[in-house]
Coordinates of C-alpha atoms in Angstrom, one line a residue:
Chain K
M1 CA -24.7 -4.7 -15.9
R2 CA -21.1 -4.4 -16.5
I3 CA -19.3 -2.4 -13.8
G4 CA -15.5 -1.7 -14.1
V5 CA -13.3 -1.2 -11.0
L6 CA -10.1 0.9 -11.9
A7 CA -7.5 -1.5 -10.8
L8 CA -4.2 0.4 -11.4
Q9 CA -3.4 0.5 -7.6
G10 CA -5.4 0.5 -4.2
D11 CA -8.3 -1.5 -2.7
F12 CA -9.9 -2.4 -6.1
D13 CA -10.4 -6.0 -4.8
A14 CA -12.5 -4.9 -1.8
H15 CA -14.9 -2.9 -4.3
R16 CA -14.9 -6.0 -6.6
Q17 CA -16.2 -8.3 -3.9
R18 CA -18.8 -5.8 -2.7
L19 CA -20.1 -5.3 -6.1
E20 CA -20.3 -9.0 -7.1
E21 CA -22.2 -9.6 -3.6
L22 CA -24.7 -7.2 -5.0
G23 CA -25.1 -9.2 -8.3
A24 CA -22.9 -6.9 -10.6
A25 CA -20.7 -8.3 -13.1
V26 CA -17.3 -6.8 -12.4
V27 CA -14.3 -6.0 -14.7
L28 CA -11.0 -4.9 -13.2
V29 CA -9.8 -2.3 -15.4
K30 CA -6.0 -1.8 -15.9
K31 CA -6.1 -0.2 -19.4
V32 CA -8.4 2.8 -20.2
E33 CA -9.4 1.1 -23.6
E34 CA -11.3 -1.3 -21.5
L35 CA -13.8 1.5 -20.4
D36 CA -15.7 1.3 -23.7
S37 CA -17.7 -1.7 -22.8
L38 CA -18.8 -0.5 -19.3
D39 CA -22.1 0.6 -17.8
G40 CA -20.3 2.3 -14.9
L41 CA -17.0 2.6 -13.2
V42 CA -15.7 2.6 -9.6
I43 CA -12.5 4.6 -8.9
P44 CA -11.3 3.0 -5.6
G45 CA -9.2 4.2 -2.6
G46 CA -5.3 4.1 -2.9
E47 CA -3.0 6.9 -3.9
S48 CA -4.4 9.5 -6.1
S49 CA -0.9 10.6 -7.1
T50 CA -0.1 7.1 -8.1
F51 CA -3.4 6.8 -10.3
L52 CA -2.5 10.1 -12.0
R53 CA 1.0 9.0 -12.9
L54 CA -0.2 5.4 -14.1
L55 CA -3.1 7.0 -16.3
G56 CA -0.6 9.4 -17.9
E57 CA -2.2 12.4 -20.1
S58 CA -3.8 10.1 -22.5
G59 CA -5.5 8.0 -19.9
L60 CA -6.7 11.0 -18.0
K61 CA -8.4 12.3 -21.1
K62 CA -10.0 9.2 -22.0
L63 CA -11.3 9.0 -18.2
H64 CA -12.3 12.6 -18.5
E65 CA -14.6 11.5 -21.5
F66 CA -16.0 8.5 -19.7
V67 CA -17.2 10.3 -16.5
R68 CA -19.2 12.6 -18.6
M69 CA -20.9 9.7 -20.4
K70 CA -21.3 7.0 -17.7
P71 CA -22.0 6.7 -14.0
T72 CA -18.9 6.9 -12.0
F73 CA -18.3 6.3 -8.2
G74 CA -15.1 7.4 -6.4
T75 CA -14.0 6.6 -2.9
C76 CA -11.2 8.5 -1.0
A77 CA -8.6 8.7 -3.7
G78 CA -11.3 8.1 -6.2
A79 CA -13.2 11.1 -4.9
I80 CA -10.1 13.3 -5.3
L81 CA -9.9 12.2 -8.9
L82 CA -13.5 13.2 -9.6
A83 CA -13.2 16.8 -8.0
R84 CA -13.0 20.1 -10.0
E85 CA -10.1 21.2 -7.7
V86 CA -7.8 19.4 -5.5
E87 CA -5.5 21.1 -2.6
D88 CA -2.5 19.7 -0.7
P89 CA -0.8 19.6 -3.0
R90 CA -2.6 20.9 -6.2
Q91 CA -3.2 18.2 -8.8
A92 CA -5.3 17.5 -11.8
G93 CA -8.9 16.7 -11.3
L94 CA -11.5 15.2 -13.6
G95 CA -14.1 18.0 -12.8
A96 CA -17.0 15.5 -12.8
I97 CA -18.2 17.0 -9.5
D98 CA -18.2 20.8 -8.8
M99 CA -16.3 20.5 -5.6
V100 CA -13.0 21.5 -3.9
I101 CA -11.3 18.6 -2.2
R102 CA -8.3 18.7 0.3
R103 CA -6.1 15.6 0.4
N104 CA -5.2 14.1 3.8
A105 CA -7.3 16.8 5.6
Y106 CA -7.8 14.8 8.7
G107 CA -3.9 14.2 9.2
R108 CA -1.8 11.3 9.0
Q109 CA -2.7 7.6 9.6
I110 CA -2.6 8.1 13.3
D111 CA -5.7 10.4 12.7
S112 CA -7.5 7.8 10.7
S113 CA -10.9 6.8 12.2
I114 CA -14.1 4.9 12.2
R115 CA -17.1 7.2 12.6
Q116 CA -21.0 7.2 12.6
G117 CA -22.4 9.5 10.0
L118 CA -25.9 9.8 8.5
F119 CA -26.5 8.5 4.9
R120 CA -29.9 9.8 3.7
G121 CA -30.9 10.5 7.3
S122 CA -29.9 6.9 8.5
P123 CA -26.9 6.0 10.7
I124 CA -24.0 4.5 8.8
E125 CA -20.4 3.4 9.7
M126 CA -17.8 5.3 7.8
V127 CA -14.2 4.3 7.6
F128 CA -11.7 7.2 7.1
I129 CA -8.2 6.4 6.2
R130 CA -6.0 9.4 5.6
A131 CA -9.2 10.8 4.2
P132 CA -9.7 13.9 2.2
K133 CA -12.4 16.7 3.0
I134 CA -14.7 18.3 0.7
E135 CA -14.0 22.1 1.4
R136 CA -16.4 23.7 -1.0
L137 CA -19.6 22.4 -3.1
G138 CA -21.2 23.9 -6.1
P139 CA -24.9 24.6 -6.1
S140 CA -25.8 21.7 -8.3
V141 CA -24.0 19.1 -6.0
E142 CA -26.4 16.9 -3.9
V143 CA -25.3 15.9 -0.5
L144 CA -26.1 12.3 0.2
A145 CA -24.4 11.7 3.5
K146 CA -22.8 13.9 6.3
E147 CA -20.4 13.2 9.1
G148 CA -21.1 15.9 11.7
N149 CA -21.3 19.1 9.5
D150 CA -19.0 17.8 6.7
P151 CA -20.5 16.5 3.4
V152 CA -19.0 12.9 2.9
V153 CA -21.0 11.3 0.0
V154 CA -22.0 13.7 -2.7
R155 CA -23.6 13.3 -6.2
Q156 CA -23.7 15.5 -9.2
G157 CA -25.4 14.0 -12.3
K158 CA -23.9 10.7 -13.1
A159 CA -21.0 11.1 -10.7
M160 CA -20.8 10.1 -7.1
A161 CA -18.1 10.3 -4.5
A162 CA -17.4 9.2 -0.9
T163 CA -14.5 10.5 1.1
F164 CA -14.5 7.4 3.2
H165 CA -14.3 3.8 2.3
P166 CA -17.7 2.1 2.2
E167 CA -16.0 -1.0 0.5
L168 CA -14.3 -1.7 4.0
S169 CA -17.5 -1.7 6.0
G170 CA -20.2 -4.6 6.0
D171 CA -23.0 -2.1 5.0
S172 CA -23.7 -2.1 1.3
R173 CA -26.3 0.6 1.1
I174 CA -23.8 3.2 -0.7
H175 CA -22.7 0.6 -3.3
Q176 CA -26.4 -0.2 -3.8
E177 CA -27.2 3.5 -4.3
F178 CA -24.5 3.6 -7.0
L179 CA -25.8 0.5 -8.8
E180 CA -29.3 1.9 -8.9
L181 CA -27.8 4.9 -10.6
V182 CA -26.2 2.9 -13.2
A183 CA -29.5 0.9 -13.6
N184 CA -31.4 4.1 -14.2
R185 CA -29.0 5.5 -16.6
T186 CA -28.7 2.4 -18.6
I187 CA -32.6 2.1 -19.1
S188 CA -33.0 5.9 -20.0
Chain O
M1 CA -17.9 1.2 22.6
S2 CA -16.8 -2.1 24.2
Q3 CA -13.0 -2.8 24.5
H4 CA -13.2 -5.6 22.1
N5 CA -14.9 -3.5 19.4
G6 CA -12.2 -0.9 20.1
S7 CA -9.3 -3.2 19.4
L8 CA -11.1 -4.7 16.4
N9 CA -11.7 -1.2 14.8
S10 CA -8.1 -0.3 15.5
L11 CA -6.9 -3.5 13.5
R12 CA -9.3 -2.5 10.7
L13 CA -7.9 0.9 10.3
K14 CA -4.4 -0.4 10.4
T15 CA -5.0 -3.2 7.8
G16 CA -7.2 -0.5 6.0
L17 CA -4.1 1.5 5.1
A18 CA -2.3 -1.5 3.9
E19 CA -5.4 -2.2 1.6
M20 CA -4.9 1.1 0.0
L21 CA -1.3 0.3 -0.8
K22 CA -2.2 -2.9 -2.6
G23 CA -0.9 -3.2 -6.2
G24 CA 1.5 -0.5 -5.3
V25 CA 5.5 0.0 -4.7
I26 CA 6.7 1.1 -1.5
M27 CA 10.3 2.6 -2.0
D28 CA 13.2 2.9 0.3
V29 CA 14.5 6.7 0.4
T30 CA 17.3 8.3 2.3
T31 CA 16.6 12.0 1.3
A32 CA 13.7 14.3 0.7
E33 CA 14.8 14.6 -2.9
Q34 CA 14.6 10.7 -3.3
A35 CA 11.2 10.8 -1.7
L36 CA 10.0 13.3 -4.3
I37 CA 11.5 11.2 -7.1
A38 CA 9.6 8.3 -5.7
E39 CA 6.3 10.2 -5.3
K40 CA 6.5 11.6 -8.8
A41 CA 7.3 8.2 -10.3
G42 CA 4.0 7.0 -8.8
A43 CA 5.3 5.2 -5.5
A44 CA 2.2 4.3 -3.4
A45 CA 4.4 5.0 -0.1
V46 CA 8.0 5.6 0.8
M47 CA 10.3 3.9 3.7
A48 CA 12.4 6.7 5.3
L49 CA 15.8 5.3 6.0
E50 CA 19.2 6.7 7.0
R51 CA 20.9 4.3 4.6
V52 CA 19.4 1.7 2.1
P53 CA 20.1 -2.0 2.9
A54 CA 22.8 -2.3 0.3
Q55 CA 24.8 0.6 2.2
I56 CA 24.0 -0.9 5.6
R57 CA 25.5 -4.2 4.3
A58 CA 28.6 -2.6 2.7
E59 CA 29.3 -0.2 5.7
G60 CA 28.5 -2.4 8.7
G61 CA 28.2 -1.1 12.2
V62 CA 25.1 -1.1 14.3
A63 CA 22.0 -0.1 12.0
R64 CA 19.3 1.8 14.0
M65 CA 16.3 3.7 13.6
A66 CA 16.7 6.7 11.3
S67 CA 17.1 10.3 12.8
P68 CA 13.6 11.8 13.6
K69 CA 14.8 14.9 11.7
K70 CA 15.5 13.0 8.6
I71 CA 12.2 11.3 8.7
R72 CA 10.4 14.6 9.3
E73 CA 12.1 16.1 6.3
I74 CA 10.9 13.2 4.2
M75 CA 7.2 13.4 5.7
D76 CA 7.3 17.1 4.9
A77 CA 8.4 16.7 1.4
V78 CA 5.6 14.2 0.2
S79 CA 1.8 13.8 0.3
I80 CA 2.0 9.8 0.1
P81 CA 2.3 7.7 3.3
V82 CA 5.7 7.5 5.0
M83 CA 6.9 4.5 6.7
A84 CA 10.1 4.0 9.0
K85 CA 11.9 1.3 10.5
C86 CA 12.5 0.3 14.1
R87 CA 14.8 -2.5 15.3
I88 CA 13.4 -5.9 16.1
G89 CA 12.0 -5.6 19.9
H90 CA 12.9 -2.0 20.0
F91 CA 9.6 -0.7 21.3
A92 CA 11.1 2.9 22.4
E93 CA 12.2 3.5 18.9
A94 CA 8.5 2.4 17.9
Q95 CA 7.1 4.9 20.4
I96 CA 9.3 7.7 19.0
L97 CA 8.2 6.9 15.5
E98 CA 4.5 6.8 16.6
E99 CA 4.9 10.2 18.2
L100 CA 6.6 11.5 15.0
G101 CA 3.4 10.5 13.2
V102 CA 4.8 8.2 10.5
D103 CA 2.1 6.1 8.8
Y104 CA 3.6 2.7 9.3
V105 CA 6.4 1.3 11.4
D106 CA 8.5 -1.6 9.9
E107 CA 9.9 -3.8 12.7
S108 CA 12.8 -4.8 10.5
E109 CA 15.6 -7.4 10.4
V110 CA 17.4 -4.9 8.1
L111 CA 18.3 -3.0 11.3
T112 CA 20.4 -4.6 14.1
P113 CA 18.0 -6.5 16.5
A114 CA 17.6 -4.9 19.9
D115 CA 16.1 -8.0 21.6
E116 CA 17.1 -11.6 21.1
S117 CA 13.8 -13.0 22.2
H118 CA 11.0 -10.7 22.1
H119 CA 9.4 -8.7 19.1
V120 CA 7.4 -5.5 19.8
D121 CA 4.0 -5.8 21.3
K122 CA 2.4 -4.1 18.2
H123 CA -1.3 -4.2 19.8
A124 CA 0.0 -1.6 22.4
F125 CA 0.4 0.8 19.4
Q126 CA -2.1 2.9 17.4
V127 CA 0.3 3.1 14.5
P128 CA 0.2 0.1 12.2
F129 CA 3.2 -2.2 11.9
V130 CA 4.6 -4.3 9.1
C131 CA 6.9 -7.2 9.8
G132 CA 9.1 -9.6 7.8
A133 CA 8.4 -13.4 7.5
R134 CA 10.1 -16.3 5.7
N135 CA 7.4 -18.9 6.3
L136 CA 3.8 -19.1 7.5
G137 CA 4.7 -19.7 11.1
E138 CA 6.8 -16.6 11.3
A139 CA 4.0 -14.5 9.6
L140 CA 1.3 -15.8 12.1
R141 CA 3.5 -15.2 15.1
R142 CA 3.9 -11.5 13.9
I143 CA 0.1 -11.2 13.3
A144 CA -0.5 -12.5 16.7
E145 CA 1.7 -9.8 18.2
G146 CA -0.3 -7.2 16.1
A147 CA 1.3 -6.9 12.7
A148 CA -1.2 -5.5 10.2
M149 CA 0.8 -6.2 7.1
I150 CA 3.3 -9.0 6.3
R151 CA 6.2 -8.7 3.9
T152 CA 8.2 -11.6 3.0
K153 CA 11.8 -11.0 3.9
G154 CA 13.8 -12.1 1.0
E155 CA 17.3 -11.0 1.4
A156 CA 17.5 -7.2 1.7
G157 CA 20.2 -5.0 0.1
T158 CA 21.4 -7.8 -2.4
G159 CA 19.3 -7.1 -5.6
D160 CA 19.1 -10.8 -5.8
V161 CA 15.4 -11.8 -5.9
V162 CA 16.1 -15.6 -5.1
H163 CA 14.9 -15.5 -1.5
A164 CA 12.0 -13.1 -2.1
V165 CA 10.9 -15.7 -4.4
K166 CA 11.7 -18.6 -2.0
H167 CA 9.9 -16.8 0.9
I168 CA 6.6 -15.9 -1.1
R169 CA 6.5 -19.4 -2.6
Q170 CA 6.9 -21.0 1.0
I171 CA 4.1 -18.9 2.4
V172 CA 1.7 -19.5 -0.4
Q173 CA 2.3 -23.4 -0.4
E174 CA 2.0 -23.6 3.3
M175 CA -1.3 -21.8 3.2
K176 CA -2.6 -24.1 0.4
I177 CA -1.6 -27.1 2.6
L178 CA -3.8 -25.8 5.5
T179 CA -6.9 -25.4 3.4
V180 CA -7.1 -29.3 2.8
L181 CA -6.3 -30.4 6.4
G182 CA -9.0 -31.9 8.6
E183 CA -10.1 -30.1 11.7
D184 CA -8.1 -32.7 14.0
E185 CA -4.9 -32.1 11.9
L186 CA -5.0 -28.2 12.3
Y187 CA -4.1 -28.7 16.1
A188 CA -0.9 -30.6 15.4
K189 CA -0.1 -28.1 12.5
A190 CA -0.6 -25.2 14.9
K191 CA 2.2 -26.8 17.1
E192 CA 4.4 -27.5 14.2
L193 CA 4.0 -23.7 12.9
A194 CA 4.4 -22.5 16.4
A195 CA 1.5 -20.2 15.8
P196 CA -1.9 -19.6 17.6
Y197 CA -4.3 -22.3 16.6
E198 CA -7.1 -19.7 16.0
L199 CA -4.9 -17.9 13.2
V200 CA -4.0 -21.4 11.6
K201 CA -7.8 -22.2 11.6
L202 CA -8.5 -18.8 10.1
V203 CA -5.9 -19.2 7.2
A204 CA -7.3 -22.8 6.7
T205 CA -10.8 -21.4 6.2
Q206 CA -9.9 -18.3 4.2
G207 CA -6.9 -19.8 2.2
K208 CA -5.0 -16.4 2.8
L209 CA -3.6 -14.4 5.6
P210 CA -5.8 -12.2 7.5
V211 CA -3.7 -9.3 6.8
P212 CA -2.3 -8.0 3.4
N213 CA 0.8 -9.8 2.3
F214 CA 3.5 -7.9 0.4
S215 CA 6.8 -9.0 -0.9
A216 CA 10.6 -7.6 -0.2
G217 CA 14.2 -8.3 -0.1
G218 CA 16.1 -8.3 -3.4
I219 CA 13.5 -7.0 -5.9
A220 CA 15.5 -4.9 -8.2
T221 CA 14.0 -4.9 -11.8
P222 CA 10.5 -4.5 -13.4
A223 CA 10.7 -8.2 -14.3
D224 CA 11.4 -9.2 -10.4
A225 CA 8.4 -7.0 -9.3
S226 CA 6.2 -8.8 -11.8
L227 CA 7.7 -12.2 -10.8
V228 CA 6.7 -11.8 -7.1
M229 CA 3.4 -10.4 -8.0
Q230 CA 2.5 -13.3 -10.1
L231 CA 3.6 -15.6 -7.3
G232 CA 1.1 -14.1 -5.1
A233 CA 2.4 -11.0 -3.4
E234 CA -0.1 -8.0 -3.2
A235 CA 2.4 -5.2 -3.4
V236 CA 6.2 -4.8 -3.4
F237 CA 8.8 -3.1 -1.3
V238 CA 11.8 -1.9 -3.4
G239 CA 14.8 -1.0 -1.1
S240 CA 18.2 -0.6 -2.8
G241 CA 17.1 -1.2 -6.3
I242 CA 15.8 2.1 -7.2
F243 CA 18.5 4.7 -6.1
M244 CA 21.7 2.5 -5.8
G245 CA 24.4 3.0 -8.3
K246 CA 27.3 0.8 -9.3
R247 CA 29.0 0.8 -5.9
T248 CA 27.6 0.3 -2.5
S249 CA 29.8 2.4 -0.4
C250 CA 31.1 5.9 -1.2
M251 CA 32.7 8.6 1.1
Q252 CA 31.1 11.3 -0.5
C253 CA 27.7 9.7 -0.1
Q254 CA 28.3 9.0 3.4
E255 CA 28.8 12.8 3.8
G256 CA 25.6 13.7 1.9
R257 CA 27.3 14.7 -1.2
H258 CA 26.4 12.8 -4.2
A259 CA 28.6 12.9 -7.4
Y260 CA 26.3 10.6 -9.2
D261 CA 29.3 9.4 -11.4
D262 CA 30.6 5.7 -11.6
G263 CA 32.4 5.9 -8.3
C264 CA 29.1 7.0 -6.4
A265 CA 26.9 4.8 -4.4
F266 CA 23.7 6.4 -5.8
A267 CA 22.4 6.4 -9.3
P268 CA 21.8 9.7 -11.1
P269 CA 18.5 11.1 -10.3
A270 CA 17.3 10.7 -14.0
E271 CA 18.3 7.2 -13.9
A272 CA 16.6 6.4 -10.6
D273 CA 13.4 8.0 -11.7
R274 CA 13.4 5.9 -14.9
R275 CA 13.8 2.7 -12.7
A276 CA 11.0 3.9 -10.3
R277 CA 8.6 4.5 -13.1
A278 CA 9.3 1.2 -14.7
I279 CA 8.8 -0.7 -11.5
V280 CA 5.6 1.1 -10.8
R281 CA 4.2 0.2 -14.1
A282 CA 5.5 -3.3 -14.1
T283 CA 3.7 -3.8 -10.6
T284 CA 0.3 -2.7 -11.9
H285 CA 0.6 -4.6 -15.3
Y286 CA 2.3 -7.6 -13.8
K287 CA 0.5 -10.1 -16.0
D288 CA 0.9 -8.2 -19.2
P289 CA 4.2 -9.2 -21.1
K290 CA 3.6 -6.4 -23.6
V291 CA 3.9 -3.7 -21.0
L292 CA 6.7 -5.6 -19.1
L293 CA 8.8 -5.6 -22.4
E294 CA 8.0 -1.8 -22.8
V295 CA 9.1 -0.9 -19.3
S296 CA 12.0 -3.2 -19.2
S297 CA 13.3 -1.7 -22.4
D298 CA 13.2 1.8 -20.6
V299 CA 15.7 0.8 -18.0
P300 CA 19.3 0.4 -19.3
T301 CA 20.9 -0.6 -15.9
A302 CA 20.1 -2.0 -12.6
M303 CA 22.1 -2.1 -9.2
K304 CA 25.1 -4.3 -9.3
G305 CA 23.8 -6.4 -6.6
L306 CA 25.2 -9.3 -4.6
A307 CA 24.5 -13.0 -5.2
I308 CA 22.9 -14.5 -2.1
A309 CA 24.7 -17.9 -2.8
A310 CA 28.0 -16.2 -2.3
L311 CA 26.9 -14.8 1.2
D312 CA 27.9 -16.6 4.6
E313 CA 25.0 -17.5 6.9
A314 CA 26.4 -14.7 9.2
Q315 CA 25.9 -12.1 6.6
M316 CA 22.2 -13.0 6.1
L317 CA 19.7 -10.4 7.5
Q318 CA 16.6 -12.7 7.1
T319 CA 17.7 -15.0 10.0
R320 CA 17.1 -12.1 12.4
G321 CA 13.6 -12.4 14.0
W322 CA 12.0 -15.8 14.9

């Protein structure tokens, strides 16, 4: 199973480490042409505006095609990229998940926090850093984890998103969930 | 939650934001207009300043924390993280910056130091700090005080990359040496580095700093950014290199009016935009000569700069801090 981690900017190396611990072969992706050989892709945390600038129009188009064909998992900035609509400020989204997401919704760095939430009903640590919030979800989006009343891990078809950073916690359940999604899609 | 867990989690959140900045460019800006240019060009964060280091160097005087009003304007203008500098040891400036809500505080040698022997106790703050270092001992002393990110100092405001290179090489080499030393040798090494044994031991085991290690001080071109990234930096700070023009001091600029002609301290916005985009792409694709050639061809000029070899010891900013 070859998993790409989009490595334009951000904490792509933390994702690489986690995925390798779980036995995946990881490719750091700096150019969209490298997407063709992958079974799945992780879009890491970082600055979503930086990702968009570095992708450019043609890169975004290519990524748009990829997320409709192969499993993709975005955390924080990655989740923002996967959304249908982005607020504060408005910017392009890939539309892989039918959700409206708001950037920096908790506030600035001083409002970043480590919280306990529920993932498939079990407690899990969640590291929120200048995190976005999912404001609205479409009917076909499944909620996999919540923090309080807020959906924080969601899935629609092949696309999965977390508003926090599972790659910065010791718990590997959420990455495991994504690898299972990739494995199921690759077989079928 | 125990006290220990509380402080550990606080450090995880502080270094967590630094993790998000990796592979990115943090740009010095002095106005909301410049901050917007930086954000649009793909900067991962901006550093809000009253004057960029090259101006501070040219104009002299006491360099202090930027006015909160100016920092606030910049925070309101962009959605990316905003950092600001406090003077070395000036914990009251740091308290003001924390209250203002900046995302990172740079306890910086670029400003005039406020204390000749003490740095800020950075554990006492919720806002994360970045500090400069020239060598491993200095880096570990700052981390012991609570810094969540280290940046090599280089020589700010010169546009001469030679000391940015010297300092990143120095730190990387000193870390390599630690990894091959025996247990008993680490105690003596800790004494020599004037750094806490526990941190020396940690670096010896992991082969890298326990916090992200960025590069700063003289990076002015896409090739410079690629150079320090290839030498082991995890992200770059670009100070005067984006927005400085042909001169370092200009009366109009001091009054906030920029002519953007040959006599102006600032480069025309379109020019700054081209430089900023090129440095962002060069930092991402730092190992790809094809992209480096392409982006280097896009930038016709760079700041004039100042050769470090021609500076007196007294004009050096890097010797501030200990």
